mmCIF file of C-alpha atoms and ligand atoms in Angstrom:
data_model
loop_
_atom_site.group_PDB
_atom_site.id
_atom_site.type_symbol
_atom_site.label_atom_id
_atom_site.label_comp_id
_atom_site.label_asym_id
_atom_site.label_seq_id
_atom_site.Cartn_x
_atom_site.Cartn_y
_atom_site.Cartn_z
ATOM 1 C CA MET A 21 127.393 77.631 92.130
ATOM 2 C CA ILE A 22 128.893 74.184 92.010
ATOM 3 C CA ASN A 23 132.401 73.509 90.906
ATOM 4 C CA ALA A 24 134.616 71.072 92.660
ATOM 5 C CA VAL A 25 138.209 72.215 93.127
ATOM 6 C CA LYS A 26 140.823 70.494 91.000
ATOM 7 C CA ARG A 27 141.967 67.213 92.373
ATOM 8 C CA PRO A 28 145.418 67.221 93.940
ATOM 9 C CA SER A 29 145.680 63.445 93.731
ATOM 10 C CA ALA A 30 143.718 60.638 92.078
ATOM 11 C CA SER A 31 142.580 58.980 95.256
ATOM 12 C CA LEU A 32 142.908 58.956 99.034
ATOM 13 C CA ALA A 33 143.307 56.004 101.380
ATOM 14 C CA VAL A 34 141.200 56.104 104.556
ATOM 15 C CA ASN A 35 140.994 53.194 106.988
ATOM 16 C CA GLY A 36 142.351 50.773 104.428
ATOM 17 C CA ARG A 37 139.993 51.720 101.594
ATOM 18 C CA SER A 38 140.661 54.133 98.776
ATOM 19 C CA TYR A 39 138.375 56.891 97.570
ATOM 20 C CA PHE A 40 138.551 58.796 94.315
ATOM 21 C CA TRP A 41 138.620 62.540 94.503
ATOM 22 C CA PRO A 42 135.057 63.844 93.873
ATOM 23 C CA SER A 43 134.818 64.869 90.208
ATOM 24 C CA ARG A 44 131.485 66.517 91.024
ATOM 25 C CA THR A 45 130.072 67.788 94.276
ATOM 26 C CA THR A 46 129.080 64.684 96.204
ATOM 27 C CA VAL A 47 126.401 64.863 98.894
ATOM 28 C CA VAL A 48 125.730 61.944 101.234
ATOM 29 C CA ILE A 49 122.550 62.126 103.295
ATOM 30 C CA CYS A 50 122.179 59.998 106.409
ATOM 31 C CA PHE A 51 118.390 59.739 106.510
ATOM 32 C CA ASP A 52 118.071 59.008 110.217
ATOM 33 C CA GLY A 53 115.634 56.202 111.037
ATOM 34 C CA CYS A 54 114.443 55.889 107.442
ATOM 35 C CA ASP A 55 113.248 52.320 107.549
ATOM 36 C CA PRO A 56 112.561 51.014 104.018
ATOM 37 C CA ALA A 57 108.883 51.011 105.079
ATOM 38 C CA TYR A 58 108.871 54.845 105.041
ATOM 39 C CA LEU A 59 110.004 54.882 101.426
ATOM 40 C CA GLY A 60 107.441 52.213 100.582
ATOM 41 C CA ALA A 61 104.533 54.101 102.150
ATOM 42 C CA ALA A 62 105.566 57.415 100.587
ATOM 43 C CA ARG A 63 106.122 55.827 97.183
ATOM 44 C CA ALA A 64 102.636 54.311 97.286
ATOM 45 C CA VAL A 65 101.124 57.805 97.365
ATOM 46 C CA ASN A 66 103.635 59.333 94.914
ATOM 47 C CA ALA A 67 105.126 61.539 97.627
ATOM 48 C CA ILE A 68 108.789 60.990 96.726
ATOM 49 C CA PRO A 69 109.264 61.443 92.969
ATOM 50 C CA ALA A 70 112.900 62.578 93.235
ATOM 51 C CA ILE A 71 113.926 59.657 95.434
ATOM 52 C CA ASP A 72 112.045 57.323 93.113
ATOM 53 C CA ARG A 73 113.969 58.754 90.195
ATOM 54 C CA MET A 74 117.217 57.990 92.027
ATOM 55 C CA ALA A 75 116.120 54.357 92.129
ATOM 56 C CA THR A 76 115.221 54.195 88.443
ATOM 57 C CA ASP A 77 117.969 56.398 86.951
ATOM 58 C CA GLY A 78 120.716 55.713 89.462
ATOM 59 C CA PHE A 79 121.267 52.850 91.850
ATOM 60 C CA ALA A 80 119.140 51.459 94.683
ATOM 61 C CA THR A 81 119.479 48.529 97.014
ATOM 62 C CA VAL A 82 118.779 47.562 100.616
ATOM 63 C CA ALA A 83 121.947 47.655 102.691
ATOM 64 C CA LEU A 84 122.763 46.546 106.225
ATOM 65 C CA ALA A 85 123.468 49.014 109.030
ATOM 66 C CA ALA A 86 126.191 48.420 111.602
ATOM 67 C CA MET A 87 125.125 46.798 114.887
ATOM 68 C CA PRO A 88 123.907 48.000 117.276
ATOM 69 C CA THR A 89 121.477 49.866 115.030
ATOM 70 C CA PHE A 90 121.829 53.182 116.819
ATOM 71 C CA THR A 91 122.536 56.636 115.463
ATOM 72 C CA ASN A 92 126.074 57.316 116.672
ATOM 73 C CA PRO A 93 127.785 54.025 115.759
ATOM 74 C CA ASN A 94 126.240 54.165 112.303
ATOM 75 C CA ASN A 95 126.937 57.813 111.549
ATOM 76 C CA ILE A 96 130.536 57.328 112.620
ATOM 77 C CA SER A 97 130.779 54.123 110.588
ATOM 78 C CA ILE A 98 129.469 55.964 107.515
ATOM 79 C CA VAL A 99 131.959 58.829 107.753
ATOM 80 C CA CYS A 100 134.822 56.427 108.499
ATOM 81 C CA GLY A 101 133.768 53.870 105.862
ATOM 82 C CA ALA A 102 134.415 51.238 108.515
ATOM 83 C CA PRO A 103 132.621 49.299 111.299
ATOM 84 C CA PRO A 104 132.765 50.118 115.044
ATOM 85 C CA SER A 105 135.706 47.746 115.632
ATOM 86 C CA VAL A 106 137.801 50.215 113.632
ATOM 87 C CA HIS A 107 136.595 53.546 115.073
ATOM 88 C CA GLY A 108 135.578 52.443 118.569
ATOM 89 C CA VAL A 109 132.122 54.033 118.802
ATOM 90 C CA SER A 110 129.683 51.207 119.502
ATOM 91 C CA GLY A 111 126.877 53.095 121.234
ATOM 92 C CA ASN A 112 126.140 56.331 123.011
ATOM 93 C CA PHE A 113 127.378 54.987 126.337
ATOM 94 C CA PHE A 114 129.697 52.313 127.543
ATOM 95 C CA LEU A 115 130.580 51.167 131.028
ATOM 96 C CA ASP A 116 134.162 51.733 132.063
ATOM 97 C CA ARG A 117 134.767 48.421 133.785
ATOM 98 C CA ALA A 118 137.632 49.803 135.858
ATOM 99 C CA THR A 119 135.643 52.658 137.413
ATOM 100 C CA GLY A 120 132.050 51.445 137.030
ATOM 101 C CA GLU A 121 131.286 54.762 135.385
ATOM 102 C CA GLU A 122 129.047 55.160 132.365
ATOM 103 C CA ILE A 123 131.026 57.087 129.760
ATOM 104 C CA MET A 124 129.473 58.920 126.882
ATOM 105 C CA MET A 125 131.407 57.574 123.914
ATOM 106 C CA VAL A 126 131.169 60.419 121.487
ATOM 107 C CA ASP A 127 131.901 63.236 123.917
ATOM 108 C CA ALA A 128 134.425 61.778 126.265
ATOM 109 C CA THR A 129 136.446 59.297 124.314
ATOM 110 C CA PRO A 130 138.542 59.829 121.240
ATOM 111 C CA MET A 131 137.554 58.204 117.998
ATOM 112 C CA ARG A 132 140.190 55.731 116.939
ATOM 113 C CA ALA A 133 140.045 56.287 113.215
ATOM 114 C CA PRO A 134 140.153 59.224 110.825
ATOM 115 C CA THR A 135 137.030 60.134 108.880
ATOM 116 C CA ILE A 136 136.722 60.299 105.101
ATOM 117 C CA LEU A 137 135.545 63.897 105.559
ATOM 118 C CA ALA A 138 138.588 65.021 107.546
ATOM 119 C CA SER A 139 140.954 63.168 105.218
ATOM 120 C CA PHE A 140 139.599 64.889 102.105
ATOM 121 C CA ALA A 141 139.626 68.273 103.847
ATOM 122 C CA LYS A 142 143.235 67.735 104.820
ATOM 123 C CA ALA A 143 144.046 66.976 101.180
ATOM 124 C CA GLY A 144 142.506 70.283 100.123
ATOM 125 C CA ALA A 145 138.868 69.459 99.416
ATOM 126 C CA LYS A 146 136.043 71.771 100.453
ATOM 127 C CA VAL A 147 134.133 69.669 102.973
ATOM 128 C CA VAL A 148 130.865 70.420 104.772
ATOM 129 C CA ALA A 149 129.197 68.383 107.546
ATOM 130 C CA ILE A 150 125.781 69.383 108.870
ATOM 131 C CA THR A 151 123.956 67.433 111.547
ATOM 132 C CA ALA A 152 120.618 67.717 113.307
ATOM 133 C CA LYS A 153 121.981 67.500 116.861
ATOM 134 C CA ASP A 154 125.138 69.198 118.013
ATOM 135 C CA LYS A 155 126.432 66.188 119.914
ATOM 136 C CA LEU A 156 126.844 64.288 116.674
ATOM 137 C CA ARG A 157 128.412 67.284 114.938
ATOM 138 C CA LYS A 158 131.284 67.139 117.396
ATOM 139 C CA ALA A 159 132.002 63.528 116.461
ATOM 140 C CA LEU A 160 131.500 63.894 112.725
ATOM 141 C CA ALA A 161 133.709 66.958 112.631
ATOM 142 C CA TYR A 162 136.515 65.051 114.319
ATOM 143 C CA GLN A 163 139.740 66.633 113.010
ATOM 144 C CA LEU A 164 137.745 68.226 110.182
ATOM 145 C CA ASP A 165 139.093 71.435 108.751
ATOM 146 C CA GLY A 166 135.967 72.666 106.996
ATOM 147 C CA ILE A 167 132.429 73.780 107.700
ATOM 148 C CA ALA A 168 130.652 71.759 110.378
ATOM 149 C CA PHE A 169 127.574 72.770 112.333
ATOM 150 C CA SER A 170 124.259 71.494 113.645
ATOM 151 C CA ALA A 171 120.701 72.667 113.066
ATOM 152 C CA GLU A 172 120.287 72.593 116.846
ATOM 153 C CA LYS A 173 122.947 75.253 117.358
ATOM 154 C CA ALA A 174 122.521 77.060 114.039
ATOM 155 C CA ASP A 175 122.048 80.399 115.782
ATOM 156 C CA THR A 176 125.384 80.301 117.622
ATOM 157 C CA CYS A 177 127.830 79.223 114.895
ATOM 158 C CA THR A 178 131.232 80.874 114.906
ATOM 159 C CA LEU A 179 134.023 80.859 112.361
ATOM 160 C CA ALA A 180 136.407 79.482 114.962
ATOM 161 C CA GLU A 181 134.221 76.548 116.038
ATOM 162 C CA ASN A 182 132.153 75.841 112.917
ATOM 163 C CA GLY A 183 134.008 77.424 109.998
ATOM 164 C CA ILE A 184 130.894 79.510 109.305
ATOM 165 C CA LYS A 185 128.759 82.153 110.973
ATOM 166 C CA ASP A 186 125.220 83.436 110.551
ATOM 167 C CA VAL A 187 123.767 80.125 109.414
ATOM 168 C CA THR A 188 120.263 81.291 110.330
ATOM 169 C CA GLY A 189 120.775 84.277 108.042
ATOM 170 C CA LEU A 190 121.919 81.953 105.245
ATOM 171 C CA VAL A 191 118.930 79.628 105.654
ATOM 172 C CA GLY A 192 116.479 82.422 106.356
ATOM 173 C CA ARG A 193 114.927 81.099 109.553
ATOM 174 C CA LYS A 194 115.817 80.597 113.189
ATOM 175 C CA ALA A 195 117.285 77.408 114.635
ATOM 176 C CA PRO A 196 114.563 74.719 114.749
ATOM 177 C CA ASP A 197 113.085 73.024 117.796
ATOM 178 C CA LEU A 198 114.959 69.847 118.832
ATOM 179 C CA TYR A 199 111.743 67.837 118.686
ATOM 180 C CA SER A 200 110.490 68.804 115.277
ATOM 181 C CA ALA A 201 110.493 67.658 111.658
ATOM 182 C CA ASP A 202 112.156 70.969 110.848
ATOM 183 C CA LEU A 203 115.325 69.866 112.669
ATOM 184 C CA SER A 204 116.006 67.601 109.656
ATOM 185 C CA LEU A 205 114.620 69.941 107.002
ATOM 186 C CA PHE A 206 116.859 72.715 108.302
ATOM 187 C CA VAL A 207 119.910 70.481 107.746
ATOM 188 C CA LEU A 208 118.890 69.926 104.116
ATOM 189 C CA ASP A 209 118.046 73.595 103.543
ATOM 190 C CA ALA A 210 121.386 74.678 104.966
ATOM 191 C CA GLY A 211 123.171 72.204 102.653
ATOM 192 C CA ILE A 212 121.248 73.547 99.660
ATOM 193 C CA ARG A 213 122.035 77.165 100.553
ATOM 194 C CA LEU A 214 125.744 76.351 100.848
ATOM 195 C CA LEU A 215 125.775 74.608 97.457
ATOM 196 C CA GLU A 216 123.992 77.644 95.992
ATOM 197 C CA THR A 217 126.571 80.057 97.338
ATOM 198 C CA GLN A 218 129.983 78.397 97.367
ATOM 199 C CA PRO A 219 132.027 75.544 95.860
ATOM 200 C CA VAL A 220 131.810 72.289 97.793
ATOM 201 C CA ASP A 221 133.465 68.953 97.020
ATOM 202 C CA LEU A 222 132.046 66.716 99.703
ATOM 203 C CA MET A 223 129.016 67.235 101.908
ATOM 204 C CA TYR A 224 127.537 65.057 104.642
ATOM 205 C CA LEU A 225 124.018 65.811 105.856
ATOM 206 C CA SER A 226 122.823 63.878 108.904
ATOM 207 C CA LEU A 227 119.119 64.170 109.772
ATOM 208 C CA SER A 228 117.127 63.380 112.947
ATOM 209 C CA ASP A 229 114.741 60.449 113.483
ATOM 210 C CA TYR A 230 112.206 62.465 115.489
ATOM 211 C CA VAL A 231 109.478 61.919 112.859
ATOM 212 C CA GLN A 232 110.075 58.161 112.568
ATOM 213 C CA HIS A 233 110.103 57.693 116.357
ATOM 214 C CA THR A 234 106.823 59.581 116.554
ATOM 215 C CA PHE A 235 104.843 58.453 113.486
ATOM 216 C CA GLY A 236 104.461 55.188 111.599
ATOM 217 C CA PRO A 237 105.192 55.056 107.848
ATOM 218 C CA ASP A 238 101.555 55.461 106.784
ATOM 219 C CA GLU A 239 100.670 58.349 109.080
ATOM 220 C CA PRO A 240 100.085 61.688 107.343
ATOM 221 C CA GLU A 241 102.822 63.426 109.344
ATOM 222 C CA ALA A 242 105.370 60.876 108.095
ATOM 223 C CA ILE A 243 104.197 61.144 104.480
ATOM 224 C CA CYS A 244 104.324 64.942 104.691
ATOM 225 C CA PHE A 245 107.877 64.763 106.051
ATOM 226 C CA MET A 246 108.944 62.406 103.258
ATOM 227 C CA ARG A 247 107.447 64.800 100.720
ATOM 228 C CA GLU A 248 109.414 67.716 102.212
ATOM 229 C CA VAL A 249 112.668 65.746 102.249
ATOM 230 C CA ASP A 250 112.080 64.685 98.658
ATOM 231 C CA ARG A 251 111.638 68.276 97.470
ATOM 232 C CA ARG A 252 115.040 69.064 98.921
ATOM 233 C CA VAL A 253 116.661 65.992 97.367
ATOM 234 C CA GLU A 254 115.253 67.231 94.055
ATOM 235 C CA ARG A 255 116.940 70.588 94.600
ATOM 236 C CA LEU A 256 120.302 69.008 95.489
ATOM 237 C CA MET A 257 120.197 66.991 92.268
ATOM 238 C CA ALA A 258 119.124 70.050 90.257
ATOM 239 C CA LEU A 259 122.221 71.808 91.590
ATOM 240 C CA GLY A 260 124.275 69.112 89.894
ATOM 241 C CA ALA A 261 125.374 67.092 92.881
ATOM 242 C CA VAL A 262 125.830 63.346 92.992
ATOM 243 C CA VAL A 263 123.504 62.458 95.875
ATOM 244 C CA GLY A 264 123.773 59.337 98.012
ATOM 245 C CA ILE A 265 121.100 58.462 100.552
ATOM 246 C CA VAL A 266 121.508 55.890 103.265
ATOM 247 C CA ALA A 267 120.006 55.406 106.729
ATOM 248 C CA ASP A 268 121.702 54.782 110.043
ATOM 249 C CA HIS A 269 119.019 52.264 111.048
ATOM 250 C CA GLY A 270 115.383 51.330 110.472
ATOM 251 C CA MET A 271 112.529 51.776 112.944
ATOM 252 C CA ASN A 272 109.896 49.472 114.411
ATOM 253 C CA ASP A 273 106.794 49.767 116.533
ATOM 254 C CA MET A 274 107.463 48.342 120.011
ATOM 255 C CA ALA A 275 104.044 48.719 121.630
ATOM 256 C CA GLU A 276 101.209 46.388 122.603
ATOM 257 C CA ALA A 277 97.905 46.519 120.754
ATOM 258 C CA GLY A 278 96.535 48.810 123.471
ATOM 259 C CA GLY A 279 99.397 51.251 123.021
ATOM 260 C CA SER A 280 101.569 50.556 126.081
ATOM 261 C CA PRO A 281 105.259 49.901 125.362
ATOM 262 C CA ARG A 282 106.230 46.238 125.011
ATOM 263 C CA VAL A 283 109.324 46.207 127.194
ATOM 264 C CA LEU A 284 111.442 43.503 128.738
ATOM 265 C CA TYR A 285 113.041 45.087 131.793
ATOM 266 C CA LEU A 286 116.116 42.918 131.749
ATOM 267 C CA GLY A 287 117.679 44.599 134.787
ATOM 268 C CA ASP A 288 114.676 43.706 136.960
ATOM 269 C CA ARG A 289 114.645 40.113 135.695
ATOM 270 C CA LEU A 290 118.372 39.699 136.368
ATOM 271 C CA ASP A 291 118.060 41.258 139.846
ATOM 272 C CA ALA A 292 115.197 38.905 140.690
ATOM 273 C CA GLU A 293 117.122 35.860 139.481
ATOM 274 C CA TRP A 294 120.706 36.604 140.622
ATOM 275 C CA GLY A 295 120.348 39.333 143.258
ATOM 276 C CA PRO A 296 120.513 43.142 143.081
ATOM 277 C CA GLY A 297 123.941 44.571 142.261
ATOM 278 C CA THR A 298 125.312 41.401 140.684
ATOM 279 C CA THR A 299 124.677 42.594 137.136
ATOM 280 C CA ARG A 300 124.206 45.886 135.388
ATOM 281 C CA VAL A 301 122.314 46.497 132.168
ATOM 282 C CA ILE A 302 123.570 49.311 129.945
ATOM 283 C CA CYS A 303 121.195 50.692 127.339
ATOM 284 C CA PRO A 304 123.515 52.231 124.749
ATOM 285 C CA ILE A 305 120.641 54.152 123.104
ATOM 286 C CA THR A 306 120.534 56.463 126.122
ATOM 287 C CA ASP A 307 121.237 60.051 125.267
ATOM 288 C CA PRO A 308 120.207 63.453 126.542
ATOM 289 C CA PHE A 309 117.248 63.465 124.126
ATOM 290 C CA VAL A 310 115.190 60.505 125.281
ATOM 291 C CA ARG A 311 111.738 61.973 124.858
ATOM 292 C CA HIS A 312 110.875 59.833 121.868
ATOM 293 C CA HIS A 313 112.264 56.475 122.952
ATOM 294 C CA GLY A 314 112.467 56.517 126.758
ATOM 295 C CA ALA A 315 116.057 55.224 126.406
ATOM 296 C CA MET A 316 114.751 51.877 125.200
ATOM 297 C CA GLY A 317 115.742 50.033 122.060
ATOM 298 C CA GLY A 318 116.445 46.571 120.742
ATOM 299 C CA PHE A 319 119.983 46.101 122.056
ATOM 300 C CA VAL A 320 121.529 46.151 125.529
ATOM 301 C CA ARG A 321 124.772 45.138 127.176
ATOM 302 C CA VAL A 322 124.967 43.209 130.445
ATOM 303 C CA HIS A 323 127.941 43.514 132.775
ATOM 304 C CA LEU A 324 128.513 40.884 135.458
ATOM 305 C CA PHE A 325 129.864 42.093 138.783
ATOM 306 C CA ALA A 326 129.702 39.150 141.178
ATOM 307 C CA ALA A 327 132.643 36.761 140.965
ATOM 308 C CA HIS A 328 130.423 33.765 141.596
ATOM 309 C CA LEU A 329 128.221 34.481 138.591
ATOM 310 C CA ASP A 330 128.652 31.983 135.794
ATOM 311 C CA ARG A 331 128.337 33.784 132.476
ATOM 312 C CA ASP A 332 126.989 30.753 130.628
ATOM 313 C CA ALA A 333 124.279 30.341 133.237
ATOM 314 C CA VAL A 334 123.279 33.990 132.904
ATOM 315 C CA ILE A 335 123.265 33.647 129.100
ATOM 316 C CA SER A 336 120.957 30.602 129.349
ATOM 317 C CA PHE A 337 118.661 32.482 131.695
ATOM 318 C CA VAL A 338 118.412 35.525 129.411
ATOM 319 C CA ARG A 339 117.796 33.282 126.395
ATOM 320 C CA SER A 340 114.750 31.846 128.160
ATOM 321 C CA LEU A 341 113.072 35.245 128.536
ATOM 322 C CA PRO A 342 110.229 36.252 126.220
ATOM 323 C CA GLY A 343 111.091 38.911 123.616
ATOM 324 C CA VAL A 344 114.776 37.984 123.389
ATOM 325 C CA ALA A 345 116.055 37.139 119.889
ATOM 326 C CA LEU A 346 119.758 36.660 120.455
ATOM 327 C CA VAL A 347 122.181 36.432 123.390
ATOM 328 C CA LEU A 348 125.920 36.449 122.752
ATOM 329 C CA SER A 349 129.074 36.514 124.824
ATOM 330 C CA ARG A 350 131.315 39.567 124.385
ATOM 331 C CA GLU A 351 133.661 37.593 122.149
ATOM 332 C CA GLN A 352 130.871 36.239 119.960
ATOM 333 C CA ALA A 353 129.215 39.643 119.632
ATOM 334 C CA CYS A 354 132.457 41.409 118.688
ATOM 335 C CA LYS A 355 133.235 38.805 116.060
ATOM 336 C CA ARG A 356 129.746 38.718 114.571
ATOM 337 C CA PHE A 357 129.088 42.479 114.623
ATOM 338 C CA ASP A 358 132.616 43.953 114.275
ATOM 339 C CA LEU A 359 132.532 45.647 117.685
ATOM 340 C CA PRO A 360 135.446 46.889 119.835
ATOM 341 C CA GLU A 361 136.023 44.366 122.663
ATOM 342 C CA ASP A 362 137.171 46.846 125.297
ATOM 343 C CA ARG A 363 133.861 48.690 125.174
ATOM 344 C CA GLU A 364 131.630 45.635 125.061
ATOM 345 C CA GLY A 365 129.615 44.150 127.909
ATOM 346 C CA ASP A 366 130.097 40.596 129.176
ATOM 347 C CA ILE A 367 126.864 39.670 127.421
ATOM 348 C CA VAL A 368 125.052 41.229 124.462
ATOM 349 C CA VAL A 369 121.264 40.921 124.224
ATOM 350 C CA VAL A 370 119.242 41.655 121.089
ATOM 351 C CA ALA A 371 115.450 41.886 121.255
ATOM 352 C CA GLU A 372 112.930 40.257 118.980
ATOM 353 C CA LYS A 373 111.279 42.526 116.454
ATOM 354 C CA GLY A 374 108.611 44.566 118.249
ATOM 355 C CA THR A 375 110.091 44.312 121.762
ATOM 356 C CA ALA A 376 112.226 46.913 123.539
ATOM 357 C CA LEU A 377 114.842 46.084 126.138
ATOM 358 C CA GLY A 378 115.221 48.156 129.289
ATOM 359 C CA ALA A 379 117.349 48.093 132.413
ATOM 360 C CA ARG A 380 115.141 48.375 135.525
ATOM 361 C CA ALA A 381 111.648 49.843 135.207
ATOM 362 C CA LYS A 382 112.612 52.617 137.581
ATOM 363 C CA ASP A 383 115.504 53.638 135.288
ATOM 364 C CA HIS A 384 113.146 54.601 132.469
ATOM 365 C CA ASP A 385 110.738 57.485 132.420
ATOM 366 C CA LEU A 386 107.911 56.409 130.154
ATOM 367 C CA THR A 387 105.961 59.594 130.785
ATOM 368 C CA GLN A 388 108.408 61.089 128.266
ATOM 369 C CA LEU A 389 106.574 59.204 125.538
ATOM 370 C CA ALA A 390 103.541 61.332 126.417
ATOM 371 C CA GLY A 391 101.124 58.553 125.492
ATOM 372 C CA ALA A 392 102.624 57.927 122.037
ATOM 373 C CA ARG A 393 103.367 54.359 120.932
ATOM 374 C CA LEU A 394 106.971 53.378 121.479
ATOM 375 C CA ARG A 395 108.826 53.200 118.174
ATOM 376 C CA SER A 396 112.528 52.476 118.373
ATOM 377 C CA HIS A 397 115.526 50.610 116.986
ATOM 378 C CA GLY A 398 118.789 48.956 118.008
ATOM 379 C CA GLY A 399 118.397 45.315 117.041
ATOM 380 C CA LEU A 400 118.645 43.124 113.960
ATOM 381 C CA ALA A 401 115.084 43.993 112.963
ATOM 382 C CA GLU A 402 116.240 47.549 112.208
ATOM 383 C CA GLN A 403 119.380 46.591 110.296
ATOM 384 C CA GLU A 404 117.969 46.855 106.758
ATOM 385 C CA VAL A 405 118.224 50.356 105.331
ATOM 386 C CA PRO A 406 117.753 52.031 101.944
ATOM 387 C CA PHE A 407 120.879 52.741 99.898
ATOM 388 C CA LEU A 408 120.404 55.060 96.918
ATOM 389 C CA ILE A 409 122.665 56.863 94.464
ATOM 390 C CA SER A 410 121.315 59.552 92.125
ATOM 391 C CA HIS A 411 123.522 58.636 89.169
ATOM 392 C CA PRO A 412 124.093 55.383 87.296
ATOM 393 C CA LEU A 413 127.085 53.302 88.280
ATOM 394 C CA THR A 414 129.587 51.899 85.831
ATOM 395 C CA PRO A 415 128.010 48.830 84.172
ATOM 396 C CA GLN A 416 130.451 46.522 85.932
ATOM 397 C CA HIS A 417 129.633 47.942 89.358
ATOM 398 C CA GLN A 418 125.909 48.121 88.701
ATOM 399 C CA ALA A 419 125.857 44.341 88.309
ATOM 400 C CA GLU A 420 128.490 43.604 90.922
ATOM 401 C CA LEU A 421 127.027 45.783 93.688
ATOM 402 C CA GLY A 422 123.486 44.737 92.858
ATOM 403 C CA ALA A 423 124.498 41.189 93.729
ATOM 404 C CA THR A 424 126.357 42.117 96.938
ATOM 405 C CA ARG A 425 124.961 42.865 100.362
ATOM 406 C CA LEU A 426 126.272 46.383 100.834
ATOM 407 C CA ARG A 427 126.746 47.986 104.226
ATOM 408 C CA ASN A 428 125.464 51.495 104.880
ATOM 409 C CA PHE A 429 129.073 52.567 105.471
ATOM 410 C CA ASP A 430 129.903 51.691 101.841
ATOM 411 C CA ILE A 431 127.988 54.775 100.675
ATOM 412 C CA PHE A 432 131.008 57.093 100.241
ATOM 413 C CA SER A 433 132.871 54.348 98.427
ATOM 414 C CA VAL A 434 130.034 53.778 95.950
ATOM 415 C CA ALA A 435 129.289 57.487 95.484
ATOM 416 C CA LEU A 436 132.932 58.432 94.914
ATOM 417 C CA ASN A 437 134.326 55.342 93.225
ATOM 418 C CA HIS A 438 131.572 53.722 91.202
ATOM 419 C CA VAL A 439 129.472 56.484 89.644
ATOM 420 C CA ARG A 440 129.797 56.598 85.867
ATOM 421 C CA ALA A 441 131.885 59.593 84.839
HETATM 422 ZN ZN1 ZN B 21 119.287 57.368 114.194
HETATM 423 ZN ZN1 ZN B 22 116.474 57.040 117.303
#
């Protein structure tokens, strides 16, 4: 049963951009870690006919994710339609320079901008947000008066906290394992079940990148996962929804030929050069679920603590290290990547494609990888992401947007504003 409620106003302004009221149910999927290579490999074996049809019948391009190419900053950017400088979430962790404490951004600090989801809900739209992990649900549901839950905590949803109960009954299976392909498939199945049973205007489905961290694009497990996602995309379209698919970041192999992780332990190199305790490396990919990336990705922040340290000298030193693609001062990084200055390090370091950055070797537990090759993200090499819309755009926008480099956080704007009526 799909029927969007009547629009109370023609459009809504959120963070300086305006969005038309959804004339049809609009579903945006954040396909976590879906590097364009996963679509390419699946397409080559005809595993994703529905997604392929989006590209031929609707609109498809390659967009750029927000930097750093991590899950939280990009999911928040997508639901805000704005970069991290606007909403303040530029990683999972930042270092509070006043206290020296590492603060988890999503949990402990308020977002600085309203979301498109909350704004539409406030205006009377039926809004649903479903995430893989519960941590992200809390951020995406910021000020959202609607249905919001995670696959992770599907068995403990309450009306008061989530706007829905008995999600496992609705979906017909128990909450999935955190480290499983089903964590993402459950999100899609729950979205489908909701569309089948009640009117929805706007839905955001955010998956998990467990499969992409664990398997390369050509591996059978990845192809099988793509096939399963595609079947669900097919169902969403069959239910009449306008579907938008975008990714929060890509994914790259960061291991040596023999299988050991290719890591530059920047914290150890800085300690050896400038002395222990003079600098601190923050890996903003760190989260409570590190099993598949060992808290290592392609982007770190360096804080300088010793007054005698000359930042330019440290920048030159880091630039000379193998595996480093880009080193920027806080000011340069914030300008180039639209990041909030008060949560930025003194120095930003981006790895070359195929290399992961770490703090000190002893800070990372590589046994968590359990012998698997390290696959991760965070840098510029993971910035290109698929951007697909199930329906054709207006002729003017089809040409205009085809010639523009879209950002992944333009997806709500394109899905709501540019789809042909
Ligand atoms: Zn992600
Ligand atoms: Zn990841």
